[in-house]
Amino acid sequence: QEQGLPPQPDLAIISGSLNFPLPDILTANGRSFTVFTYAQADPQKVQAIEAHSGRVVFAGDEAIDGRLLAQKMSELGYTTVYSAAGPRILHLLAAAGVLDRLYLTLASRLLGGNPFSSILEGALLETAVSFRLHTLYHDPHGLNGLGQLFLSYDAVKE
């Protein structure tokens, strides 16, 4: 708040289907939320979101476009966006070249099997996205003593 920020950060929801609940917590304490979708989204679902005090922004015609998504966020005044989404959204941002920094937690465990999502999920990236290590922190006590690494990488823009 000392830096002019609201007590709760705004929320951005990225969804093509718009199939998600609208709990009151989305607007608690004056928080605002914006749903980014595409122009052919279900108009009834768009109206339901707007009726719940949400803003709907179209970032693509037939699918959500990562570059247009970043542009629309910038036009709304957002200068920094932290994404805690899953592998499809990470793929969307990486493929569009709008990912500046990647925060990654490496746990000392192996997971796998069907179904299992990796860090990225989607079509093969046309161009590999390169990163340079920015920070590395080892937490030896995490995961009941197994340890974990917290890493951040800066995207290398070529």
Short mmCIF file of N, CA and C in Angstrom, two decimals:
data_model
loop_
_atom_site.label_atom_id
_atom_site.label_comp_id
_atom_site.label_asym_id
_atom_site.label_seq_id
_atom_site.Cartn_x
_atom_site.Cartn_y
_atom_site.Cartn_z
N GLN A 1 0.81 -1.18 0.00
CA GLN A 1 0.00 0.00 0.00
C GLN A 1 0.86 1.26 0.00
N GLU A 2 2.04 1.17 0.62
CA GLU A 2 2.94 2.32 0.62
C GLU A 2 3.39 2.68 -0.79
N GLN A 3 3.35 1.72 -1.70
CA GLN A 3 3.76 1.95 -3.08
C GLN A 3 2.58 2.23 -3.99
N GLY A 4 1.42 2.53 -3.40
CA GLY A 4 0.25 2.86 -4.19
C GLY A 4 -0.50 1.66 -4.74
N LEU A 5 -0.20 0.48 -4.21
CA LEU A 5 -0.87 -0.73 -4.67
C LEU A 5 -2.07 -1.04 -3.79
N PRO A 6 -3.11 -1.67 -4.34
CA PRO A 6 -4.26 -2.04 -3.52
C PRO A 6 -3.88 -3.16 -2.54
N PRO A 7 -4.67 -3.35 -1.47
CA PRO A 7 -4.35 -4.39 -0.49
C PRO A 7 -4.37 -5.80 -1.10
N GLN A 8 -5.20 -6.01 -2.07
CA GLN A 8 -5.28 -7.31 -2.76
C GLN A 8 -4.98 -7.08 -4.24
N PRO A 9 -4.14 -7.93 -4.84
CA PRO A 9 -3.86 -7.75 -6.27
C PRO A 9 -5.08 -8.09 -7.11
N ASP A 10 -5.18 -7.45 -8.26
CA ASP A 10 -6.22 -7.81 -9.22
C ASP A 10 -5.98 -9.23 -9.70
N LEU A 11 -7.04 -9.87 -10.12
CA LEU A 11 -6.93 -11.22 -10.67
C LEU A 11 -7.23 -11.20 -12.15
N ALA A 12 -6.45 -11.95 -12.89
CA ALA A 12 -6.72 -12.16 -14.32
C ALA A 12 -6.99 -13.64 -14.50
N ILE A 13 -8.10 -13.94 -15.11
CA ILE A 13 -8.48 -15.33 -15.38
C ILE A 13 -8.45 -15.50 -16.89
N ILE A 14 -7.71 -16.49 -17.35
CA ILE A 14 -7.58 -16.76 -18.78
C ILE A 14 -8.36 -18.03 -19.07
N SER A 15 -9.41 -17.92 -19.87
CA SER A 15 -10.27 -19.08 -20.13
C SER A 15 -10.96 -18.95 -21.48
N GLY A 16 -10.88 -20.00 -22.25
CA GLY A 16 -11.62 -20.06 -23.50
C GLY A 16 -13.04 -20.56 -23.28
N SER A 17 -13.20 -21.53 -22.38
CA SER A 17 -14.50 -22.15 -22.16
C SER A 17 -15.39 -21.34 -21.22
N LEU A 18 -14.81 -20.56 -20.35
CA LEU A 18 -15.52 -19.81 -19.32
C LEU A 18 -16.29 -20.73 -18.38
N ASN A 19 -15.86 -21.96 -18.26
CA ASN A 19 -16.48 -22.94 -17.37
C ASN A 19 -15.78 -22.93 -16.02
N PHE A 20 -16.10 -21.96 -15.20
CA PHE A 20 -15.55 -21.89 -13.85
C PHE A 20 -16.56 -21.17 -12.96
N PRO A 21 -16.54 -21.47 -11.66
CA PRO A 21 -17.48 -20.80 -10.76
C PRO A 21 -17.08 -19.35 -10.53
N LEU A 22 -18.02 -18.56 -10.07
CA LEU A 22 -17.79 -17.15 -9.77
C LEU A 22 -18.02 -16.90 -8.27
N PRO A 23 -17.08 -17.33 -7.43
CA PRO A 23 -17.28 -17.12 -5.99
C PRO A 23 -17.13 -15.65 -5.62
N ASP A 24 -17.78 -15.26 -4.52
CA ASP A 24 -17.73 -13.87 -4.06
C ASP A 24 -16.32 -13.42 -3.70
N ILE A 25 -15.43 -14.36 -3.39
CA ILE A 25 -14.05 -14.01 -3.02
C ILE A 25 -13.34 -13.27 -4.16
N LEU A 26 -13.82 -13.45 -5.39
CA LEU A 26 -13.19 -12.76 -6.53
C LEU A 26 -13.24 -11.25 -6.38
N THR A 27 -14.27 -10.74 -5.71
CA THR A 27 -14.41 -9.29 -5.57
C THR A 27 -14.31 -8.83 -4.11
N ALA A 28 -13.87 -9.71 -3.22
CA ALA A 28 -13.75 -9.36 -1.81
C ALA A 28 -12.70 -8.26 -1.61
N ASN A 29 -12.94 -7.42 -0.64
CA ASN A 29 -12.01 -6.34 -0.26
C ASN A 29 -11.67 -5.40 -1.41
N GLY A 30 -12.63 -5.19 -2.31
CA GLY A 30 -12.41 -4.27 -3.41
C GLY A 30 -11.56 -4.80 -4.55
N ARG A 31 -11.25 -6.08 -4.51
CA ARG A 31 -10.44 -6.69 -5.57
C ARG A 31 -11.24 -6.70 -6.87
N SER A 32 -10.56 -6.45 -7.96
CA SER A 32 -11.22 -6.56 -9.26
C SER A 32 -10.65 -7.75 -10.01
N PHE A 33 -11.46 -8.28 -10.90
CA PHE A 33 -10.97 -9.38 -11.72
C PHE A 33 -11.36 -9.16 -13.17
N THR A 34 -10.49 -9.62 -14.02
CA THR A 34 -10.69 -9.52 -15.46
C THR A 34 -10.57 -10.91 -16.05
N VAL A 35 -11.50 -11.25 -16.90
CA VAL A 35 -11.46 -12.54 -17.59
C VAL A 35 -11.04 -12.27 -19.03
N PHE A 36 -9.98 -12.93 -19.44
CA PHE A 36 -9.50 -12.84 -20.81
C PHE A 36 -9.97 -14.08 -21.55
N THR A 37 -10.65 -13.87 -22.65
CA THR A 37 -11.17 -14.97 -23.44
C THR A 37 -11.07 -14.57 -24.91
N TYR A 38 -11.78 -15.28 -25.77
CA TYR A 38 -11.73 -14.95 -27.20
C TYR A 38 -13.12 -14.54 -27.68
N ALA A 39 -13.17 -13.90 -28.84
CA ALA A 39 -14.38 -13.25 -29.33
C ALA A 39 -15.56 -14.20 -29.51
N GLN A 40 -15.30 -15.48 -29.76
CA GLN A 40 -16.39 -16.42 -30.00
C GLN A 40 -16.82 -17.16 -28.74
N ALA A 41 -16.46 -16.63 -27.58
CA ALA A 41 -16.87 -17.25 -26.32
C ALA A 41 -18.39 -17.15 -26.16
N ASP A 42 -18.94 -18.04 -25.35
CA ASP A 42 -20.38 -18.10 -25.10
C ASP A 42 -20.88 -16.76 -24.54
N PRO A 43 -21.76 -16.05 -25.28
CA PRO A 43 -22.21 -14.73 -24.83
C PRO A 43 -22.96 -14.76 -23.49
N GLN A 44 -23.67 -15.85 -23.20
CA GLN A 44 -24.38 -15.94 -21.91
C GLN A 44 -23.39 -16.02 -20.75
N LYS A 45 -22.29 -16.73 -20.95
CA LYS A 45 -21.28 -16.83 -19.90
C LYS A 45 -20.56 -15.49 -19.73
N VAL A 46 -20.35 -14.79 -20.83
CA VAL A 46 -19.75 -13.45 -20.76
C VAL A 46 -20.65 -12.53 -19.94
N GLN A 47 -21.95 -12.55 -20.20
CA GLN A 47 -22.90 -11.71 -19.47
C GLN A 47 -22.93 -12.07 -17.99
N ALA A 48 -22.83 -13.36 -17.67
CA ALA A 48 -22.84 -13.79 -16.26
C ALA A 48 -21.62 -13.25 -15.53
N ILE A 49 -20.47 -13.25 -16.18
CA ILE A 49 -19.25 -12.72 -15.56
C ILE A 49 -19.39 -11.22 -15.34
N GLU A 50 -19.88 -10.52 -16.35
CA GLU A 50 -20.05 -9.07 -16.23
C GLU A 50 -21.07 -8.72 -15.14
N ALA A 51 -22.10 -9.54 -14.99
CA ALA A 51 -23.10 -9.31 -13.95
C ALA A 51 -22.52 -9.52 -12.55
N HIS A 52 -21.42 -10.25 -12.46
CA HIS A 52 -20.75 -10.53 -11.18
C HIS A 52 -19.61 -9.53 -10.93
N SER A 53 -19.69 -8.38 -11.58
CA SER A 53 -18.70 -7.30 -11.44
C SER A 53 -17.36 -7.62 -12.07
N GLY A 54 -17.35 -8.56 -12.97
CA GLY A 54 -16.11 -8.88 -13.67
C GLY A 54 -16.02 -8.15 -15.00
N ARG A 55 -14.82 -7.94 -15.43
CA ARG A 55 -14.58 -7.32 -16.73
C ARG A 55 -14.17 -8.44 -17.67
N VAL A 56 -14.69 -8.44 -18.89
CA VAL A 56 -14.33 -9.44 -19.89
C VAL A 56 -13.60 -8.73 -21.02
N VAL A 57 -12.43 -9.26 -21.36
CA VAL A 57 -11.61 -8.69 -22.42
C VAL A 57 -11.34 -9.78 -23.44
N PHE A 58 -11.55 -9.46 -24.70
CA PHE A 58 -11.31 -10.43 -25.77
C PHE A 58 -9.88 -10.29 -26.27
N ALA A 59 -9.17 -11.41 -26.25
CA ALA A 59 -7.76 -11.42 -26.65
C ALA A 59 -7.56 -12.47 -27.74
N GLY A 60 -8.31 -12.34 -28.80
CA GLY A 60 -8.22 -13.27 -29.91
C GLY A 60 -9.59 -13.52 -30.51
N ASP A 61 -9.61 -14.04 -31.73
CA ASP A 61 -10.87 -14.29 -32.41
C ASP A 61 -11.39 -15.70 -32.16
N GLU A 62 -10.60 -16.71 -32.53
CA GLU A 62 -11.04 -18.10 -32.40
C GLU A 62 -10.32 -18.83 -31.27
N ALA A 63 -9.31 -18.21 -30.72
CA ALA A 63 -8.56 -18.75 -29.58
C ALA A 63 -7.87 -17.57 -28.91
N ILE A 64 -7.40 -17.77 -27.69
CA ILE A 64 -6.69 -16.71 -26.99
C ILE A 64 -5.28 -16.61 -27.56
N ASP A 65 -4.89 -15.40 -27.92
CA ASP A 65 -3.58 -15.12 -28.49
C ASP A 65 -2.70 -14.53 -27.39
N GLY A 66 -1.57 -15.17 -27.12
CA GLY A 66 -0.70 -14.74 -26.03
C GLY A 66 -0.17 -13.32 -26.19
N ARG A 67 0.21 -12.94 -27.41
CA ARG A 67 0.71 -11.58 -27.63
C ARG A 67 -0.39 -10.54 -27.41
N LEU A 68 -1.57 -10.85 -27.93
CA LEU A 68 -2.70 -9.93 -27.76
C LEU A 68 -3.10 -9.87 -26.29
N LEU A 69 -3.02 -10.98 -25.59
CA LEU A 69 -3.30 -11.01 -24.15
C LEU A 69 -2.37 -10.05 -23.41
N ALA A 70 -1.08 -10.14 -23.68
CA ALA A 70 -0.10 -9.26 -23.03
C ALA A 70 -0.36 -7.80 -23.40
N GLN A 71 -0.70 -7.55 -24.66
CA GLN A 71 -0.99 -6.18 -25.11
C GLN A 71 -2.21 -5.62 -24.38
N LYS A 72 -3.26 -6.43 -24.27
CA LYS A 72 -4.48 -5.98 -23.59
C LYS A 72 -4.21 -5.69 -22.12
N MET A 73 -3.38 -6.54 -21.48
CA MET A 73 -3.04 -6.29 -20.07
C MET A 73 -2.28 -4.97 -19.93
N SER A 74 -1.37 -4.72 -20.85
CA SER A 74 -0.61 -3.47 -20.83
C SER A 74 -1.53 -2.27 -21.02
N GLU A 75 -2.48 -2.39 -21.94
CA GLU A 75 -3.44 -1.31 -22.18
C GLU A 75 -4.30 -1.02 -20.95
N LEU A 76 -4.52 -2.04 -20.12
CA LEU A 76 -5.29 -1.87 -18.89
C LEU A 76 -4.44 -1.30 -17.76
N GLY A 77 -3.15 -1.08 -18.03
CA GLY A 77 -2.28 -0.46 -17.04
C GLY A 77 -1.43 -1.41 -16.23
N TYR A 78 -1.46 -2.69 -16.55
CA TYR A 78 -0.65 -3.65 -15.80
C TYR A 78 0.76 -3.68 -16.36
N THR A 79 1.72 -3.44 -15.50
CA THR A 79 3.12 -3.43 -15.92
C THR A 79 3.85 -4.70 -15.51
N THR A 80 3.35 -5.37 -14.48
CA THR A 80 3.93 -6.63 -14.01
C THR A 80 2.80 -7.62 -13.80
N VAL A 81 2.95 -8.81 -14.37
CA VAL A 81 1.94 -9.85 -14.23
C VAL A 81 2.63 -11.10 -13.73
N TYR A 82 2.13 -11.65 -12.63
CA TYR A 82 2.64 -12.92 -12.11
C TYR A 82 1.60 -13.98 -12.42
N SER A 83 2.02 -15.03 -13.08
CA SER A 83 1.12 -16.10 -13.46
C SER A 83 1.40 -17.34 -12.63
N ALA A 84 0.36 -17.84 -12.00
CA ALA A 84 0.47 -19.09 -11.24
C ALA A 84 -0.48 -20.10 -11.87
N ALA A 85 -0.45 -20.16 -13.17
CA ALA A 85 -1.35 -21.03 -13.91
C ALA A 85 -0.66 -22.35 -14.25
N GLY A 86 -1.33 -23.15 -15.01
CA GLY A 86 -0.81 -24.46 -15.35
C GLY A 86 -0.01 -24.49 -16.64
N PRO A 87 0.28 -25.70 -17.11
CA PRO A 87 1.18 -25.88 -18.25
C PRO A 87 0.64 -25.34 -19.58
N ARG A 88 -0.66 -25.26 -19.75
CA ARG A 88 -1.20 -24.72 -21.01
C ARG A 88 -1.02 -23.21 -21.09
N ILE A 89 -1.23 -22.52 -19.97
CA ILE A 89 -1.04 -21.07 -19.95
C ILE A 89 0.44 -20.74 -20.09
N LEU A 90 1.30 -21.51 -19.43
CA LEU A 90 2.74 -21.30 -19.59
C LEU A 90 3.14 -21.48 -21.05
N HIS A 91 2.58 -22.49 -21.71
CA HIS A 91 2.85 -22.71 -23.14
C HIS A 91 2.37 -21.51 -23.96
N LEU A 92 1.17 -21.01 -23.66
CA LEU A 92 0.61 -19.86 -24.37
C LEU A 92 1.54 -18.66 -24.27
N LEU A 93 2.05 -18.38 -23.07
CA LEU A 93 2.92 -17.23 -22.85
C LEU A 93 4.30 -17.44 -23.47
N ALA A 94 4.84 -18.65 -23.34
CA ALA A 94 6.17 -18.95 -23.90
C ALA A 94 6.13 -18.90 -25.43
N ALA A 95 5.11 -19.50 -26.03
CA ALA A 95 5.00 -19.53 -27.49
C ALA A 95 4.84 -18.12 -28.06
N ALA A 96 4.19 -17.24 -27.31
CA ALA A 96 3.97 -15.86 -27.77
C ALA A 96 5.19 -14.97 -27.54
N GLY A 97 6.16 -15.46 -26.80
CA GLY A 97 7.36 -14.66 -26.53
C GLY A 97 7.14 -13.54 -25.54
N VAL A 98 6.13 -13.68 -24.68
CA VAL A 98 5.83 -12.61 -23.72
C VAL A 98 6.25 -12.97 -22.29
N LEU A 99 6.90 -14.09 -22.13
CA LEU A 99 7.36 -14.51 -20.81
C LEU A 99 8.73 -13.90 -20.55
N ASP A 100 8.85 -13.09 -19.52
CA ASP A 100 10.11 -12.43 -19.20
C ASP A 100 10.92 -13.18 -18.14
N ARG A 101 10.24 -13.76 -17.19
CA ARG A 101 10.93 -14.47 -16.11
C ARG A 101 10.12 -15.71 -15.74
N LEU A 102 10.83 -16.78 -15.46
CA LEU A 102 10.21 -18.05 -15.06
C LEU A 102 10.66 -18.38 -13.65
N TYR A 103 9.71 -18.57 -12.75
CA TYR A 103 9.99 -19.02 -11.39
C TYR A 103 9.68 -20.51 -11.34
N LEU A 104 10.62 -21.27 -10.84
CA LEU A 104 10.48 -22.72 -10.86
C LEU A 104 10.90 -23.29 -9.52
N THR A 105 10.09 -24.19 -8.99
CA THR A 105 10.45 -24.92 -7.78
C THR A 105 10.77 -26.34 -8.19
N LEU A 106 11.94 -26.80 -7.80
CA LEU A 106 12.38 -28.15 -8.13
C LEU A 106 12.38 -28.96 -6.85
N ALA A 107 11.41 -29.86 -6.74
CA ALA A 107 11.30 -30.72 -5.56
C ALA A 107 12.08 -32.00 -5.80
N SER A 108 12.58 -32.56 -4.74
CA SER A 108 13.39 -33.78 -4.84
C SER A 108 12.50 -35.01 -4.88
N ARG A 109 11.61 -35.04 -5.85
CA ARG A 109 10.68 -36.16 -6.04
C ARG A 109 10.46 -36.36 -7.53
N LEU A 110 10.16 -37.58 -7.90
CA LEU A 110 9.79 -37.89 -9.28
C LEU A 110 8.31 -38.21 -9.34
N LEU A 111 7.64 -37.65 -10.32
CA LEU A 111 6.23 -37.93 -10.58
C LEU A 111 6.11 -38.38 -12.01
N GLY A 112 5.10 -39.14 -12.30
CA GLY A 112 4.90 -39.55 -13.69
C GLY A 112 3.73 -40.49 -13.82
N GLY A 113 3.52 -40.95 -15.02
CA GLY A 113 2.40 -41.83 -15.31
C GLY A 113 1.32 -41.10 -16.06
N ASN A 114 0.30 -41.81 -16.43
CA ASN A 114 -0.82 -41.21 -17.16
C ASN A 114 -1.98 -40.97 -16.24
N PRO A 115 -2.72 -39.88 -16.30
CA PRO A 115 -2.31 -38.68 -17.02
C PRO A 115 -1.37 -37.85 -16.16
N PHE A 116 -0.46 -37.19 -16.80
CA PHE A 116 0.50 -36.34 -16.09
C PHE A 116 0.88 -35.19 -16.99
N SER A 117 0.81 -33.99 -16.47
CA SER A 117 1.19 -32.81 -17.23
C SER A 117 2.59 -32.39 -16.86
N SER A 118 3.33 -32.00 -17.84
CA SER A 118 4.67 -31.49 -17.63
C SER A 118 4.59 -29.99 -17.39
N ILE A 119 5.72 -29.33 -17.37
CA ILE A 119 5.75 -27.88 -17.15
C ILE A 119 5.09 -27.14 -18.32
N LEU A 120 5.17 -27.69 -19.52
CA LEU A 120 4.51 -27.13 -20.70
C LEU A 120 3.59 -28.17 -21.30
N GLU A 121 2.44 -27.72 -21.76
CA GLU A 121 1.52 -28.63 -22.42
C GLU A 121 0.94 -27.92 -23.63
N GLY A 122 1.14 -28.52 -24.80
CA GLY A 122 0.65 -27.92 -26.03
C GLY A 122 1.50 -28.37 -27.19
N ALA A 123 1.30 -27.73 -28.32
CA ALA A 123 2.04 -28.08 -29.53
C ALA A 123 3.53 -27.78 -29.35
N LEU A 124 4.34 -28.42 -30.17
CA LEU A 124 5.77 -28.19 -30.15
C LEU A 124 6.03 -26.70 -30.40
N LEU A 125 6.86 -26.09 -29.56
CA LEU A 125 7.19 -24.68 -29.76
C LEU A 125 7.99 -24.53 -31.04
N GLU A 126 7.60 -23.58 -31.89
CA GLU A 126 8.31 -23.37 -33.15
C GLU A 126 9.75 -22.97 -32.92
N THR A 127 9.97 -22.15 -31.92
CA THR A 127 11.31 -21.72 -31.56
C THR A 127 11.51 -22.01 -30.08
N ALA A 128 12.62 -22.63 -29.75
CA ALA A 128 12.91 -22.90 -28.34
C ALA A 128 12.99 -21.59 -27.57
N VAL A 129 12.52 -21.60 -26.34
CA VAL A 129 12.58 -20.42 -25.48
C VAL A 129 13.78 -20.61 -24.55
N SER A 130 14.74 -19.71 -24.66
CA SER A 130 15.97 -19.82 -23.87
C SER A 130 15.89 -18.97 -22.62
N PHE A 131 16.50 -19.47 -21.54
CA PHE A 131 16.50 -18.77 -20.26
C PHE A 131 17.91 -18.75 -19.69
N ARG A 132 18.18 -17.72 -18.91
CA ARG A 132 19.45 -17.60 -18.19
C ARG A 132 19.12 -17.58 -16.70
N LEU A 133 19.85 -18.37 -15.90
CA LEU A 133 19.61 -18.42 -14.47
C LEU A 133 19.77 -17.03 -13.85
N HIS A 134 18.77 -16.63 -13.07
CA HIS A 134 18.78 -15.34 -12.38
C HIS A 134 19.09 -15.52 -10.89
N THR A 135 18.34 -16.41 -10.24
CA THR A 135 18.58 -16.70 -8.82
C THR A 135 18.41 -18.18 -8.55
N LEU A 136 19.07 -18.63 -7.50
CA LEU A 136 18.99 -20.03 -7.07
C LEU A 136 19.05 -20.06 -5.55
N TYR A 137 18.07 -20.73 -4.95
CA TYR A 137 18.04 -20.85 -3.50
C TYR A 137 17.76 -22.31 -3.15
N HIS A 138 18.56 -22.86 -2.26
CA HIS A 138 18.38 -24.23 -1.80
C HIS A 138 17.72 -24.21 -0.43
N ASP A 139 16.60 -24.90 -0.31
CA ASP A 139 15.91 -25.06 0.97
C ASP A 139 16.12 -26.50 1.42
N PRO A 140 17.09 -26.77 2.27
CA PRO A 140 17.40 -28.14 2.67
C PRO A 140 16.34 -28.76 3.57
N HIS A 141 15.45 -27.95 4.15
CA HIS A 141 14.46 -28.46 5.10
C HIS A 141 13.11 -28.74 4.44
N GLY A 142 12.90 -28.26 3.24
CA GLY A 142 11.62 -28.45 2.56
C GLY A 142 11.33 -29.91 2.29
N LEU A 143 10.06 -30.22 2.11
CA LEU A 143 9.61 -31.59 1.83
C LEU A 143 10.11 -32.56 2.91
N ASN A 144 9.95 -32.15 4.16
CA ASN A 144 10.34 -33.00 5.29
C ASN A 144 11.80 -33.43 5.23
N GLY A 145 12.65 -32.51 4.86
CA GLY A 145 14.08 -32.78 4.84
C GLY A 145 14.63 -33.29 3.53
N LEU A 146 13.77 -33.53 2.54
CA LEU A 146 14.26 -33.96 1.22
C LEU A 146 14.96 -32.81 0.50
N GLY A 147 14.51 -31.61 0.78
CA GLY A 147 15.10 -30.44 0.14
C GLY A 147 14.40 -30.06 -1.15
N GLN A 148 14.55 -28.81 -1.51
CA GLN A 148 13.99 -28.31 -2.77
C GLN A 148 14.78 -27.09 -3.20
N LEU A 149 14.70 -26.80 -4.49
CA LEU A 149 15.38 -25.65 -5.06
C LEU A 149 14.34 -24.65 -5.56
N PHE A 150 14.60 -23.39 -5.31
CA PHE A 150 13.79 -22.31 -5.86
C PHE A 150 14.67 -21.58 -6.87
N LEU A 151 14.23 -21.56 -8.12
CA LEU A 151 15.02 -20.97 -9.18
C LEU A 151 14.21 -19.90 -9.89
N SER A 152 14.90 -18.90 -10.40
CA SER A 152 14.24 -17.97 -11.32
C SER A 152 15.17 -17.78 -12.51
N TYR A 153 14.55 -17.72 -13.66
CA TYR A 153 15.28 -17.59 -14.92
C TYR A 153 14.75 -16.37 -15.67
N ASP A 154 15.64 -15.65 -16.32
CA ASP A 154 15.25 -14.56 -17.20
C ASP A 154 15.22 -15.08 -18.63
N ALA A 155 14.15 -14.73 -19.35
CA ALA A 155 14.07 -15.13 -20.75
C ALA A 155 15.13 -14.38 -21.55
N VAL A 156 15.76 -15.08 -22.46
CA VAL A 156 16.75 -14.49 -23.35
C VAL A 156 16.03 -14.15 -24.65
N LYS A 157 15.86 -12.87 -24.90
CA LYS A 157 15.17 -12.42 -26.12
C LYS A 157 16.18 -12.37 -27.25
N GLU A 158 15.94 -13.15 -28.28
CA GLU A 158 16.89 -13.22 -29.40
C GLU A 158 16.43 -12.42 -30.58
#
